[in-house]
Coordinates of C-alpha atoms and ligand atoms in Angstrom, one line a residue:
X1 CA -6.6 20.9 -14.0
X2 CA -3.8 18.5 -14.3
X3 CA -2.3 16.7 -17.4
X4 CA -2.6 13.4 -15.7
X5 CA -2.0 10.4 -17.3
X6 CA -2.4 7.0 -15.9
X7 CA -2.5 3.3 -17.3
X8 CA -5.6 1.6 -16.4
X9 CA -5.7 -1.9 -16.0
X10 CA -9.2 -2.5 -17.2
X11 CA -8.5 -1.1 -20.8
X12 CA -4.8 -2.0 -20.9
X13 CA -3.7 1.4 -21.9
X14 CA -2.5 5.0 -20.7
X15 CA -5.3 7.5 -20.5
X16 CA -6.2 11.0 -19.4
X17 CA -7.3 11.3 -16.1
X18 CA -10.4 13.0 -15.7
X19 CA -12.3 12.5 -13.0
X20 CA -16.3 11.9 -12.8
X21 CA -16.7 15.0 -10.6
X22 CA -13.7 17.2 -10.5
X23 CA -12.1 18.6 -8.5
X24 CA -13.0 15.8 -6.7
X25 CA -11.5 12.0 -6.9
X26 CA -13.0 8.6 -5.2
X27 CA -10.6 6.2 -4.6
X28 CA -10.7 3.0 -3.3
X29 CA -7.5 0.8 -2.1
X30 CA -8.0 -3.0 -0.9
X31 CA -6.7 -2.5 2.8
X32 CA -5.1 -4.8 4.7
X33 CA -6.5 -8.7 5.7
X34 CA -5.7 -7.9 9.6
X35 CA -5.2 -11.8 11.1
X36 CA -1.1 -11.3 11.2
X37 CA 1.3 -8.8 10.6
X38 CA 1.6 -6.6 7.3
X39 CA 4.5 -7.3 5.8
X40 CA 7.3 -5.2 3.8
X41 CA 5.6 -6.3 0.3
X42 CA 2.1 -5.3 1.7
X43 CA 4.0 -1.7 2.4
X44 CA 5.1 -2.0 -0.5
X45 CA 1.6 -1.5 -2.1
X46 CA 0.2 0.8 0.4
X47 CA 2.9 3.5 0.6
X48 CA 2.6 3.0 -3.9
X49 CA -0.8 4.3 -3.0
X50 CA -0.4 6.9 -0.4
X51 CA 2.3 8.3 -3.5
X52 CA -0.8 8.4 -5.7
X53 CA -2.9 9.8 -3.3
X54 CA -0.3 12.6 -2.5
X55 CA 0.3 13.6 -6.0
X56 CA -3.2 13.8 -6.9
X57 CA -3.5 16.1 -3.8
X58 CA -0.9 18.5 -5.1
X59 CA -1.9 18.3 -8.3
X60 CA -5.1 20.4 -6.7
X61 CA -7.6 17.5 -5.9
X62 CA -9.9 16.8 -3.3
X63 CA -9.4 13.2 -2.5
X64 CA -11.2 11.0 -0.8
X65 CA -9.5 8.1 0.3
X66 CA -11.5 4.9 1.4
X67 CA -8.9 1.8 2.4
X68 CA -11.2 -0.9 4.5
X69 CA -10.0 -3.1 6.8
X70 CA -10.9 -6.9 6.0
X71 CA -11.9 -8.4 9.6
X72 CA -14.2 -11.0 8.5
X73 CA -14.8 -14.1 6.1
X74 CA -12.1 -13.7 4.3
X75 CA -11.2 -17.7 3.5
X76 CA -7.7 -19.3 2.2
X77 CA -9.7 -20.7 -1.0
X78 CA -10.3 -17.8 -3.6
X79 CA -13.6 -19.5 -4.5
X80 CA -15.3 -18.5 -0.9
X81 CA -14.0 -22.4 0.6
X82 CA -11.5 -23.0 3.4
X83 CA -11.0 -21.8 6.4
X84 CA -11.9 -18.1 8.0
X85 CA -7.7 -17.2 8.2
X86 CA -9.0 -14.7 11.3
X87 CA -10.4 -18.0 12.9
X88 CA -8.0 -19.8 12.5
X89 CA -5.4 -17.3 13.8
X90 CA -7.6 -16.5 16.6
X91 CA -7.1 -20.5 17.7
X92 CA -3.7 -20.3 17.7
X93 CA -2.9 -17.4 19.4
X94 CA -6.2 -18.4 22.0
X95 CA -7.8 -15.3 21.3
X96 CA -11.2 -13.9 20.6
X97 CA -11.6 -13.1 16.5
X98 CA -11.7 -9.3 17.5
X99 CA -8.9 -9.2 19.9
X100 CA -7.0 -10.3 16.6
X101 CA -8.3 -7.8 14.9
X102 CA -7.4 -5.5 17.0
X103 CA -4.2 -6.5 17.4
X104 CA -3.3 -6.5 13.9
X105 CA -5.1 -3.4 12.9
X106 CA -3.5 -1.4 15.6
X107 CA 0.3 -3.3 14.0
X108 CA -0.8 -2.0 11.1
X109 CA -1.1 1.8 11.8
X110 CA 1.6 1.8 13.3
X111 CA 4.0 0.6 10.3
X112 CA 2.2 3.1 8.4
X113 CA 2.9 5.7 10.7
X114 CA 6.2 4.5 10.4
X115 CA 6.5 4.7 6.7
X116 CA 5.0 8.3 6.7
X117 CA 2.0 7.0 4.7
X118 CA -1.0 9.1 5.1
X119 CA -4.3 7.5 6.5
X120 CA -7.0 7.1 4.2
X121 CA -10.4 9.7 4.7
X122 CA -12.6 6.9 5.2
X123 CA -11.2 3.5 6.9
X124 CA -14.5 1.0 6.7
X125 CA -14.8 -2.3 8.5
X126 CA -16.1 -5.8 6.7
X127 CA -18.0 -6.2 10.4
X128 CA -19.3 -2.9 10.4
X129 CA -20.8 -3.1 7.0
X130 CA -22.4 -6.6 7.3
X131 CA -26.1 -5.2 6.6
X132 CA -25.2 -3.0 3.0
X133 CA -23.3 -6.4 2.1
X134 CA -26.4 -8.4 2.7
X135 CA -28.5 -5.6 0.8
X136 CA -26.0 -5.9 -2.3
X137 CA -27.0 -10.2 -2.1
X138 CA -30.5 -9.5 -1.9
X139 CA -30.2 -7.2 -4.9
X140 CA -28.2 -10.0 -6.9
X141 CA -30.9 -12.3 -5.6
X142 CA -33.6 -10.2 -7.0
X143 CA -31.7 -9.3 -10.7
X144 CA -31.5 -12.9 -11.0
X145 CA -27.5 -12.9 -10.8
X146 CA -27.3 -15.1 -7.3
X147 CA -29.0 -18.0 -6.1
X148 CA -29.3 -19.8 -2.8
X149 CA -28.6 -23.5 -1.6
X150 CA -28.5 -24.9 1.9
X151 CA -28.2 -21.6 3.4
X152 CA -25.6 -19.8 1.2
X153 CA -25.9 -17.7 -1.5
X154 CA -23.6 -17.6 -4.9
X155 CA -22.9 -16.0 -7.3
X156 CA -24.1 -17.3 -10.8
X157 CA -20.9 -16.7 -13.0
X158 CA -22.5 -18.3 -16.2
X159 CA -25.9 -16.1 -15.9
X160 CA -23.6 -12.9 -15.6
X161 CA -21.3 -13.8 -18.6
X162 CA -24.4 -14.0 -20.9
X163 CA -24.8 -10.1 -20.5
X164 CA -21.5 -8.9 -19.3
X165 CA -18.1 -10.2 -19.8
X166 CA -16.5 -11.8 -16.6
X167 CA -13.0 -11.5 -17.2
X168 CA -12.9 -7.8 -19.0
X169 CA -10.4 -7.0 -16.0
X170 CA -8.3 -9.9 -15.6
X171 CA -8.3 -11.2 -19.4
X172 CA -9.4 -14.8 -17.9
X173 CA -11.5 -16.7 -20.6
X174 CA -14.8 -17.9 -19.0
X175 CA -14.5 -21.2 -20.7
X176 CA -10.8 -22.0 -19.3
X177 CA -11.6 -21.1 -16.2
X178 CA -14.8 -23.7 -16.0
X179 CA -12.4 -26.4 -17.6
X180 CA -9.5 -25.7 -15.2
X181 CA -12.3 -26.3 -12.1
X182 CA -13.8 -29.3 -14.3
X183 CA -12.5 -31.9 -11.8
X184 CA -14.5 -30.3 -8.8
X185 CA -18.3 -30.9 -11.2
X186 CA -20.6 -32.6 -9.6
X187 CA -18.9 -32.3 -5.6
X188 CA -20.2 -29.1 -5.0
X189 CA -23.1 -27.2 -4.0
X190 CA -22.8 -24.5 -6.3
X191 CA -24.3 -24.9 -9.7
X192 CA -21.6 -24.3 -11.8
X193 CA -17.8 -24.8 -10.2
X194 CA -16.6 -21.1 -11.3
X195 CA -19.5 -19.1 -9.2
X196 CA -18.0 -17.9 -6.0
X197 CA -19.3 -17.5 -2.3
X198 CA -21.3 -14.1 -1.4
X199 CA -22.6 -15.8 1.8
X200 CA -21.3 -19.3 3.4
X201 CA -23.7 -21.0 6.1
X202 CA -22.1 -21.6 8.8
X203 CA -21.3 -24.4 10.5
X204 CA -21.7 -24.2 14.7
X205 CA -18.0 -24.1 15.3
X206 CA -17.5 -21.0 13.5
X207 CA -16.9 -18.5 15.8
X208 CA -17.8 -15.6 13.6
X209 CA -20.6 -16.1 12.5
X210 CA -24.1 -13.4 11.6
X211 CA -27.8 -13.6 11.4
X212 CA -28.8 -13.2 7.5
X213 CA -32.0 -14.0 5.4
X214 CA -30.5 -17.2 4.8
X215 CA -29.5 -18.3 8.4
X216 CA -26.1 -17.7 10.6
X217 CA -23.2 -17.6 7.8
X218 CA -20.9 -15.1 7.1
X219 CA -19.6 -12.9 3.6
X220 CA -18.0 -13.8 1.0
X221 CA -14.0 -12.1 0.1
X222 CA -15.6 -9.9 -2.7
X223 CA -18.3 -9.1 -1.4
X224 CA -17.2 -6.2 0.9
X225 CA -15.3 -4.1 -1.5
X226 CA -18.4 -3.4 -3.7
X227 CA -20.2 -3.1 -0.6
X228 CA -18.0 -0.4 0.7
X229 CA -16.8 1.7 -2.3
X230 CA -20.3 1.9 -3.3
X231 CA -21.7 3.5 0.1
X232 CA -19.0 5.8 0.3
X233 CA -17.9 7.0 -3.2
X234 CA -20.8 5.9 -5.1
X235 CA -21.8 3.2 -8.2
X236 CA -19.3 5.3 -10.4
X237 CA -16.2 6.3 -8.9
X238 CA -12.6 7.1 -10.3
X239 CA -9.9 4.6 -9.0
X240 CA -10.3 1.4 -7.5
X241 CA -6.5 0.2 -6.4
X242 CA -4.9 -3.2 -5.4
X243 CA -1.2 -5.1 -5.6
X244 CA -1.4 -7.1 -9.4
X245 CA -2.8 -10.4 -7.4
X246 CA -6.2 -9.3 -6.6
X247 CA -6.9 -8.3 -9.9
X248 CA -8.1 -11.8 -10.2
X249 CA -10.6 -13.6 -9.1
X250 CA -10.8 -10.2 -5.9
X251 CA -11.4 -7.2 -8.7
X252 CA -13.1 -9.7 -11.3
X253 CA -15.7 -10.3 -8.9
X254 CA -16.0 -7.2 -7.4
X255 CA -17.3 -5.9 -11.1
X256 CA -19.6 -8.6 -11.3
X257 CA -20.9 -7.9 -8.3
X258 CA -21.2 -3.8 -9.0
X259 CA -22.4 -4.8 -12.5
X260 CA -24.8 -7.5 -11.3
X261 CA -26.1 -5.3 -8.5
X262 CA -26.6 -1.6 -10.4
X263 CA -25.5 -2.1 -13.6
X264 CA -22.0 -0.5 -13.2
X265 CA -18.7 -1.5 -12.8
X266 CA -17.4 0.3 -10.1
X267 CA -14.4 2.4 -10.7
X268 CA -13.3 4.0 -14.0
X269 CA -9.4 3.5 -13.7
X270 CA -8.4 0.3 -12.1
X271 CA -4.5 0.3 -10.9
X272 CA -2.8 -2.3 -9.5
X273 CA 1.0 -2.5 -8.3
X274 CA 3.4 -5.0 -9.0
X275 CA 5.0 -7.7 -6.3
X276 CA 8.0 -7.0 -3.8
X277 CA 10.8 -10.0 -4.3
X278 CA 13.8 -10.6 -2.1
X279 CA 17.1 -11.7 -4.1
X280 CA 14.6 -12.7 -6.6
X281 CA 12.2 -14.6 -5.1
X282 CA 8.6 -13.4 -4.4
X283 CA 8.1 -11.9 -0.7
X284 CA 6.1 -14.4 0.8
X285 CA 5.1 -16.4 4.1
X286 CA 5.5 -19.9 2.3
X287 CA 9.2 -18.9 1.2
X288 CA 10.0 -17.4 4.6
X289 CA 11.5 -14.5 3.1
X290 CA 8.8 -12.3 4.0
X291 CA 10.6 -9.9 5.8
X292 CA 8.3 -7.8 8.7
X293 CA 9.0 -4.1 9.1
X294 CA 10.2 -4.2 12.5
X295 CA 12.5 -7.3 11.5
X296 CA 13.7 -4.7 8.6
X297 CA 14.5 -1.6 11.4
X298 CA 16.0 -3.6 13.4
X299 CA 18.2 -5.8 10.5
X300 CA 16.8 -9.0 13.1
X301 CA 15.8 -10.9 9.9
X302 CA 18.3 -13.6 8.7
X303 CA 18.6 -12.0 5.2
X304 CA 19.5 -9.1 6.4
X305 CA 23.4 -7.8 7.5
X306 CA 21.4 -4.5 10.0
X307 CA 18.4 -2.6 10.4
X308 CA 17.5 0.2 7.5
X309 CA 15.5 2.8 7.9
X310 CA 12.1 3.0 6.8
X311 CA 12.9 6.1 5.0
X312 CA 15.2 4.3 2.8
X313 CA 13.2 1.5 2.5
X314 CA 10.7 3.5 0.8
X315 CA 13.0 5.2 -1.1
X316 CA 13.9 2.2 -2.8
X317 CA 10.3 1.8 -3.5
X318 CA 10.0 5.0 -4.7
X319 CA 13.2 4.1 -7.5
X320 CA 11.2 1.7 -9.7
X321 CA 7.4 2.2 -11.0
X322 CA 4.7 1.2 -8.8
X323 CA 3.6 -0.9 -11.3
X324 CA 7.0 -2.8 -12.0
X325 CA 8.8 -5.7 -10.0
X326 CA 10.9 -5.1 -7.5
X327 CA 13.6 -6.8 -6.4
X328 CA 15.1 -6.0 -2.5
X329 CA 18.1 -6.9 -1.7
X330 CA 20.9 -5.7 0.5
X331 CA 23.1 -4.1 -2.0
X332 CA 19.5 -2.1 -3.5
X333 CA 18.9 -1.0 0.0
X334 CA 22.0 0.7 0.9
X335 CA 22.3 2.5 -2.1
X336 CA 18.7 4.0 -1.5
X337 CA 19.7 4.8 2.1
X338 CA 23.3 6.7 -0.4
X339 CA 20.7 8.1 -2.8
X340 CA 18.1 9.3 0.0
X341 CA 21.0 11.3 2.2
X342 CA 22.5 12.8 -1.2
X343 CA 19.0 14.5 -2.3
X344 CA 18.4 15.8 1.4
X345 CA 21.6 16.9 1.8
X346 CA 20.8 19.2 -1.6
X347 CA 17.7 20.4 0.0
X348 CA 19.0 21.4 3.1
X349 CA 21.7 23.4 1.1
X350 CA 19.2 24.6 -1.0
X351 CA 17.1 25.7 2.2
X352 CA 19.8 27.2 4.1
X353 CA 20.7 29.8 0.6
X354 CA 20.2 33.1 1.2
X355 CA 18.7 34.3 -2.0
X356 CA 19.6 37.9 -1.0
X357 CA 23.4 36.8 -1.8
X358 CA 22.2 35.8 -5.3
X359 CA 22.2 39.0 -8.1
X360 CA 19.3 39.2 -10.5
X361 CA 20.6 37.9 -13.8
X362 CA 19.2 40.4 -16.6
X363 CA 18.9 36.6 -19.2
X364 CA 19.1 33.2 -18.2
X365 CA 22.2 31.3 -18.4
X366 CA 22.6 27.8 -19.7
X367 CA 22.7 26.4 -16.2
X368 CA 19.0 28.5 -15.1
X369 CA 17.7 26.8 -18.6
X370 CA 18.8 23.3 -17.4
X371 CA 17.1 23.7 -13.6
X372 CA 14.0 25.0 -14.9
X373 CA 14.1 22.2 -17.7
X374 CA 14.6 19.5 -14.8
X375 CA 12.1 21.3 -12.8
X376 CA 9.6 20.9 -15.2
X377 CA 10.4 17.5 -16.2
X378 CA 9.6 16.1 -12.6
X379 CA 6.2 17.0 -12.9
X380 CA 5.8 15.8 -16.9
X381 CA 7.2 12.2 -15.5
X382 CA 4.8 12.1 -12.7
X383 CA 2.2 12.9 -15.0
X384 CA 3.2 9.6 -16.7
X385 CA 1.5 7.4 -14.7
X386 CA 3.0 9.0 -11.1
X387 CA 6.7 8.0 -12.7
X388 CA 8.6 8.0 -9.2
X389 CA 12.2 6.3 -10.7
X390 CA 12.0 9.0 -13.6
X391 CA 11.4 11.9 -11.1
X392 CA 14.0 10.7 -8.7
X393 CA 16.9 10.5 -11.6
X394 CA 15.6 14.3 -12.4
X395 CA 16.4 15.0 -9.0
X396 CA 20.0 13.6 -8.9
X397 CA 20.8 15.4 -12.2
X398 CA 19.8 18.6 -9.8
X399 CA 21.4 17.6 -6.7
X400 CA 24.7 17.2 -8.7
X401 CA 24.0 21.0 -10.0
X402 CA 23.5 21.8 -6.0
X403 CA 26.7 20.5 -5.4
X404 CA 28.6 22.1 -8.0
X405 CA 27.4 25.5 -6.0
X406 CA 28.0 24.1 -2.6
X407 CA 32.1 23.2 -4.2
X408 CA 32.2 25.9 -5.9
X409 CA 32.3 24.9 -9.7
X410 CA 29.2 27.5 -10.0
X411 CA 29.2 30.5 -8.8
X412 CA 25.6 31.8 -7.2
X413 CA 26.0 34.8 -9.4
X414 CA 25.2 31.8 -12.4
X415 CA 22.2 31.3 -11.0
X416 CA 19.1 33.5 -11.3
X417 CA 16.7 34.0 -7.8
X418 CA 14.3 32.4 -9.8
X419 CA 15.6 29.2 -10.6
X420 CA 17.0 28.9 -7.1
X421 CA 13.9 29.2 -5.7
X422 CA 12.5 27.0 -7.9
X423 CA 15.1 24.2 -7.0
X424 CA 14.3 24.7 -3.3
X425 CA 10.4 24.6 -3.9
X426 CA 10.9 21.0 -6.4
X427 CA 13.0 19.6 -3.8
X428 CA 10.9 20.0 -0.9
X429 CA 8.1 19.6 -3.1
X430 CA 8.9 16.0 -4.4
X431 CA 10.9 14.8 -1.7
X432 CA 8.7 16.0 1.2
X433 CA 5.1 16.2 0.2
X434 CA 4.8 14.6 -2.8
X435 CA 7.4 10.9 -1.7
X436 CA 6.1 12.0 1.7
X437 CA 9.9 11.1 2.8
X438 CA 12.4 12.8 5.7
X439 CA 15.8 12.6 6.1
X440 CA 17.2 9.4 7.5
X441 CA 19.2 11.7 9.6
X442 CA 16.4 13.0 12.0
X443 CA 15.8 9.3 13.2
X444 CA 19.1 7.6 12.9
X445 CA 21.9 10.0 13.9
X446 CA 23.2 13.1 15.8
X447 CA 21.6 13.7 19.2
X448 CA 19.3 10.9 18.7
X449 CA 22.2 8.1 18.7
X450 CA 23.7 10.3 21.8
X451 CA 20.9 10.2 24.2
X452 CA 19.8 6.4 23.0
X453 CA 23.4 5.3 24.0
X454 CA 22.6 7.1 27.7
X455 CA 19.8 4.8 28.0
X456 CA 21.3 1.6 27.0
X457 CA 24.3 2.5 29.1
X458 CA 21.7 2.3 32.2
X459 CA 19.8 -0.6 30.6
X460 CA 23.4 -2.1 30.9
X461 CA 24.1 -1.5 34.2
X462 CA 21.0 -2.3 35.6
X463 CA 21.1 -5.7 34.0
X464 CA 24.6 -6.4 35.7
X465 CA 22.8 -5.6 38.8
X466 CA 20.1 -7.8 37.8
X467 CA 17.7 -5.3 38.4
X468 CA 15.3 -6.7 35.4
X469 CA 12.7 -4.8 35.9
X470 CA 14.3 -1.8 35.2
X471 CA 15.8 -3.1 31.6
X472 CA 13.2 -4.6 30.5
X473 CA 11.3 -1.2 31.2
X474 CA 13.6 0.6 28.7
X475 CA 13.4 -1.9 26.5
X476 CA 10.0 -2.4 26.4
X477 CA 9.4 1.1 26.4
X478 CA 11.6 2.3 23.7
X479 CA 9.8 -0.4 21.9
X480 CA 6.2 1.3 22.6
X481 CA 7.8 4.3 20.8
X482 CA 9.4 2.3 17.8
X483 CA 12.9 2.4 18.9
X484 CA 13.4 -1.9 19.0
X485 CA 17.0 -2.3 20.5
X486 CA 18.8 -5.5 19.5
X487 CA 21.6 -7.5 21.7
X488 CA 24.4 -8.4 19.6
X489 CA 26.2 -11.5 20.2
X490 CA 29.2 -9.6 21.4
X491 CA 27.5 -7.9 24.0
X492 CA 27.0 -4.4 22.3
X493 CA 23.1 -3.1 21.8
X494 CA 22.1 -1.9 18.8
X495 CA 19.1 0.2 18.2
X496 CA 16.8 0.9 15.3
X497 CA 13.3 3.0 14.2
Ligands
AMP1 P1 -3.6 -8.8 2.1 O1 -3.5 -8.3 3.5 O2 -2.9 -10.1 2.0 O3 -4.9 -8.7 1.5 O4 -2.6 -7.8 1.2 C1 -2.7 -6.4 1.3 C2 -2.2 -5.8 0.0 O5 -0.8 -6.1 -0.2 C3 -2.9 -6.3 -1.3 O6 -3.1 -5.3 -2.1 C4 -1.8 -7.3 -1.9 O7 -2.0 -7.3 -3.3 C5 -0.5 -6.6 -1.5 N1 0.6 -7.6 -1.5 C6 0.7 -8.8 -1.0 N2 1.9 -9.4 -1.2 C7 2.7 -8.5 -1.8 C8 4.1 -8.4 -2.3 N3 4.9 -9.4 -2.1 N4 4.4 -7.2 -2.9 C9 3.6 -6.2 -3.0 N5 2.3 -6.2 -2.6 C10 1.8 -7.3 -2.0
ZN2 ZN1 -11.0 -5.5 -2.1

C-alpha cells in the first residue's frame, strides 16, 4: 500500500511499515495526565501524533486511534510511591477529584481544537477501565509475575527478567537499575526495590480510592495503558506512541505487563517524540518556562514579546522531526508565522489559477520536470519516518517556482496543466490535510480584526461608564469562544486566538 518507513524505538532502527492487519492500523498514544493544564511541550507531542495519524490516513489506512485520558493513580514517584497528583490538585483548588478531571479534560480538547489536531477514535478513561486493569493483575498474579503484600500487588521485576528482558525498550541494564535503588533495600514492602506498583492499598484519606481483591487501593501508572490498548486494539497491535520520557520506566513496564499477562509485547513499532525547550532549556513546570497555550495566543507569558498563533506554532513544530529537539524561541516563532503565510499565500495563487488559461505543452519543460520532481519528493520524505522539516523545504523550493509565475519570471505557457494541477493538489494536500494547518490569516486578520476592534471599542466605553457587567460580558465571552483579549499597559487591548 504505502512505502512507509518508520524508526522504531524498540529495535533502534528504520523499518518497513507493515501493518498486522492492513489496511487497517492500531495505534495507541499516552494521552494526557488531566490534574492541570496541557502545556505547549505536551502539544508538542500530541499534534507530532495527530501528523502521524493523518499521513497514515492519506496514505489509504484505516486508523484507529486510541489516546486515554489518565484520571486516576497516577503518583509523582515513577516506582508507584508519592502522592495521587489528581489528589493533590483536587486539595488545592478545593475540588472533588472529578470536577478536576473534568476541568482539565474539557482544557484539554479545547487546545486541541485549537491546534486543529484531530480527536482520537477511541478516547478511554483509567476510571472507566478499573475492572480489565484488575483482570490484567489477577492474570500476572496467576502467571506467577506479581505478588501481593499488605494489600497491594507488584510487579516482580526479577521473576520477569529471567524469561524476558526488562529493558529491551529503554536499553536500561537490570542490574544498574537494582544498584541505583540499592539504598532503598530493606525499607520497603516490595521484594525487590526495582518492582513497581500495579495496585497501592490505600490509606483512608485517599479520596480516590476502589474496591479490589486485595481491599480499597487504587492502580498503578502502567497499568492502564496495557489495560486499554489491549481491549481495544488487541495483544498485537501496530504503534504504541509517547514523548522520549515515558519510554522509561511508562513503556518498559507496560511490555512487562503485556508480556507477563499474554505473552506479548504490545505494539510492533514503538515511537516516541523528542522534548520541546525554550531558549534552550527544557519546557517544564519546575523551570517556569513552561509556557500554556493560551499564555502563547495571547503573548501574556513573560518570555514572550505577543501572542502567536497556534497555526504558527505548529508550524514550527512541523519544521524539525518529531523525533528531534526543539528549541522555541521568539526569533523560531516568527519566522514560522513568515514561512506559514509564504506557503499559503502559494496555494491560494495556485487555487485561484484558471488552468483553462494554461496551453497543453506537447513535452515537458525543465521547470514541469522540477515540480513533478518536488512533488514527488514530499511524499518519499514523509515516507522517511513522516519527515515534516524535509517536506516543508520541498514546499518552499515550490512556493518560490509559484512566485516566479505570480511576478512573471515564468510564463503559464512554461507550465503544463498537469504539473499545475499537481502543485495545487501537493499544496493543499500537505499543508491542509496532511500538517492539518490554515492560514494564519482567517483567524488573525482582515474582517476578523475589524469587527473585534467594534467590540472592544464598546468594551471600552462601557468600562468608562463603569458599567462592568457589560465588559466583563465581552470579555468573558470572547474568552468562551477563544478570542482572550489582553489590556496593555498603555491602555490599548489587544486580542488573540
Ligand atoms: P503528561 O500529561 O505529563 O503525561 O504528558 C503528556 C505527553 O506530553 C507525554 O507523552 C509526555 O511525554 C509529553 N511531554 C511532556 N513534556 C514535554 C515536552 N517538554 N516536550 C514534548 N513533549 C512533552
Ligand atoms: Zn501510557
Amino acid at each position: 500500500m504505502s512505502s512507509l518507513y518508520i524508526y522504531n524505538s524498540l529495535t533502534r532502527q528504520k523499518e518497513k511499515f507493515e501493518p498486522i492487519h492492513a489496511p487497517h492500523v492500531g495505534m495507541y498514544v499516552c494521552g494526557p495526565t488531566v490534574y492541570n493544564d496541557a502545556h505547549i511541550g505536551n502539544v508538542r507531542t500530541f499534534s507530532s501524533f495527530d501528523m502521524i495519524c493523518r499521513y497514515l490516513r492519506y496514505s489509504g489506512y484505516i486508523v484507529r486511534y486510541v489516546r486515554n485520558i489518565t484520571d486516576a493513580g497516577h503518583l509523582t514517584n515513577d516506582r508507584g510511591e508519592g502522592v495521587n497528583r489528581m489528589e493533590s490538585q483536587a486539595k488545592l483548588e478545593r475540588l472533588e477529584p472529578m470536577e478536576i478531571v473534568q476541568k482539565y479534560t474539557v482544557g484539554f480538547h479545547q487546545v486541541m481544537a485549537l491546534f486543529n489536531t484531530l480527536p482520537p477514535t477511541i478516547e478511554p478513561t483509567a476510571t472507566g477501565h478499573l475492572i480489565e486493569q484488575i483482570d490484567l493483575i489477577e492474570q500476572l498474579i496467576k502467571n506467577d509475575f506479581a505478588y501481593e503484600v499488605n494489600g497491594s500487588v507488584y510487579f516482580n521485576v526479577k521473576k520477569y527478567n529471567e524469561q524476558y528482558h526488562y529493558g529491551m525498550l529503554s536499553g536500561r541494564n537490570i542490574d544498574e537499575l537494582i544498584a541505583g535503588y540499592r539504598d532503598l533495600d530493606g525499607q520497603e514492602e516490595k521484594k525487590h526495590s526495582i518492582d513497581f506498583a500495579l495496585w497501592k492499598k490505600a490509606s483512608p484519606e485517599h479520596i480516590m480510592q476502589w474496591r479490589s481483591p486485595w481491599g480499597m487501593g487504587f492502580p498503578g501508572w502502567h497499568l492502564e495503558c496495557s489495560a486499554m490498548s489491549t481491549k481495544y486494539l488487541g495483544q498485537e497491535f501496530d504503534i504504541h506512541g509517547g514523548g522520549m520520557d515515558l519510554k522509561f520506566p511508562h513503556h518498559e513496564c507496560e511490555i512487562a505487563q503485556n508480556n507477563g499477562s499474554h505473552g506479548h509485547g504490545g505494539a510492533k513499532y514503538w515511537l516516541h517524540t523528542n522534548m520541546l525547550n525554550f531558549d534552550g532549556q527544557k519546557m517544564s513546570k519546575s523551570l517556569g518556562n513552561a509556557i500554556l497555550p493560551l499564555e502563547f495566543l495571547s503573548g501574556s507569558h513573560p518570555l514572550l514579546d505577543r501572542g502567536y498563533s497556534p497555526m504558527a506554532i505548529k508550524f514550527l513544530f512541523l519544521q524539525s522531526h518529531y523525533s528531534s529537539e526543539l528549541d522555541i524561541n521568539i526569533k523560531g516563532l516568527q519566522d514560522a508565522e513568515k514561512g506559514l503565510k509564504r506557503l499559503m499565500d502559494a496555494r491560494k495563487l495556485l487555487s485561484n489559477i484558471p488552468l483553462a488559461n494554461i496551453k497543453p505543452l506537447t513535452e515537458q519543460t525543465s521547470i514541469d520536470l522540477k515540480i513533478v520532481a518536488l512533488c514527488e519528493e514530499c511524499k518519499t520524505n514523509m515516507d522517511d519516518d513522516f519527515n515534516t522539516a524535509k517536506t516543508i523545504a520541498c514546499l518552499f523550493e515550490l512556493s518560490t517556482i509559484v512566485n516566479s509565475l505570480k511576478d512573471g519570471n515564468i510564463q503559464s505557457n512554461q507550465l503544463s496543466v498537469h504539473s499545475v494541477s499537481l502543485l495545487a493538489k501537493t499544496f493543499e494536500d500537505y499543508l491542509i490535510e496532511i500538517f492539518g494547518l490554515k492560514p494564519i490569516e482567517e483567524n488573525n486578520h482582515g474582517k476578523l480584526d475589524d469587527v473585534l476592534q467594534v467590540l472592544i471599542n464598546i468594551r471600552k466605553e462601557a468600562k468608562i461608564k463603569k458599567d462592568f457587567a457589560t465588559s466583563d460580558k465581552i470579555r468573558n465571552e470572547l474568552l468562551e469562544k477563544g478570542v482572550q483579549l489582553k489590556d496593555e499597559k498603555d491602555g490599548t487591548v489587544s486580542w488573540s486566538i
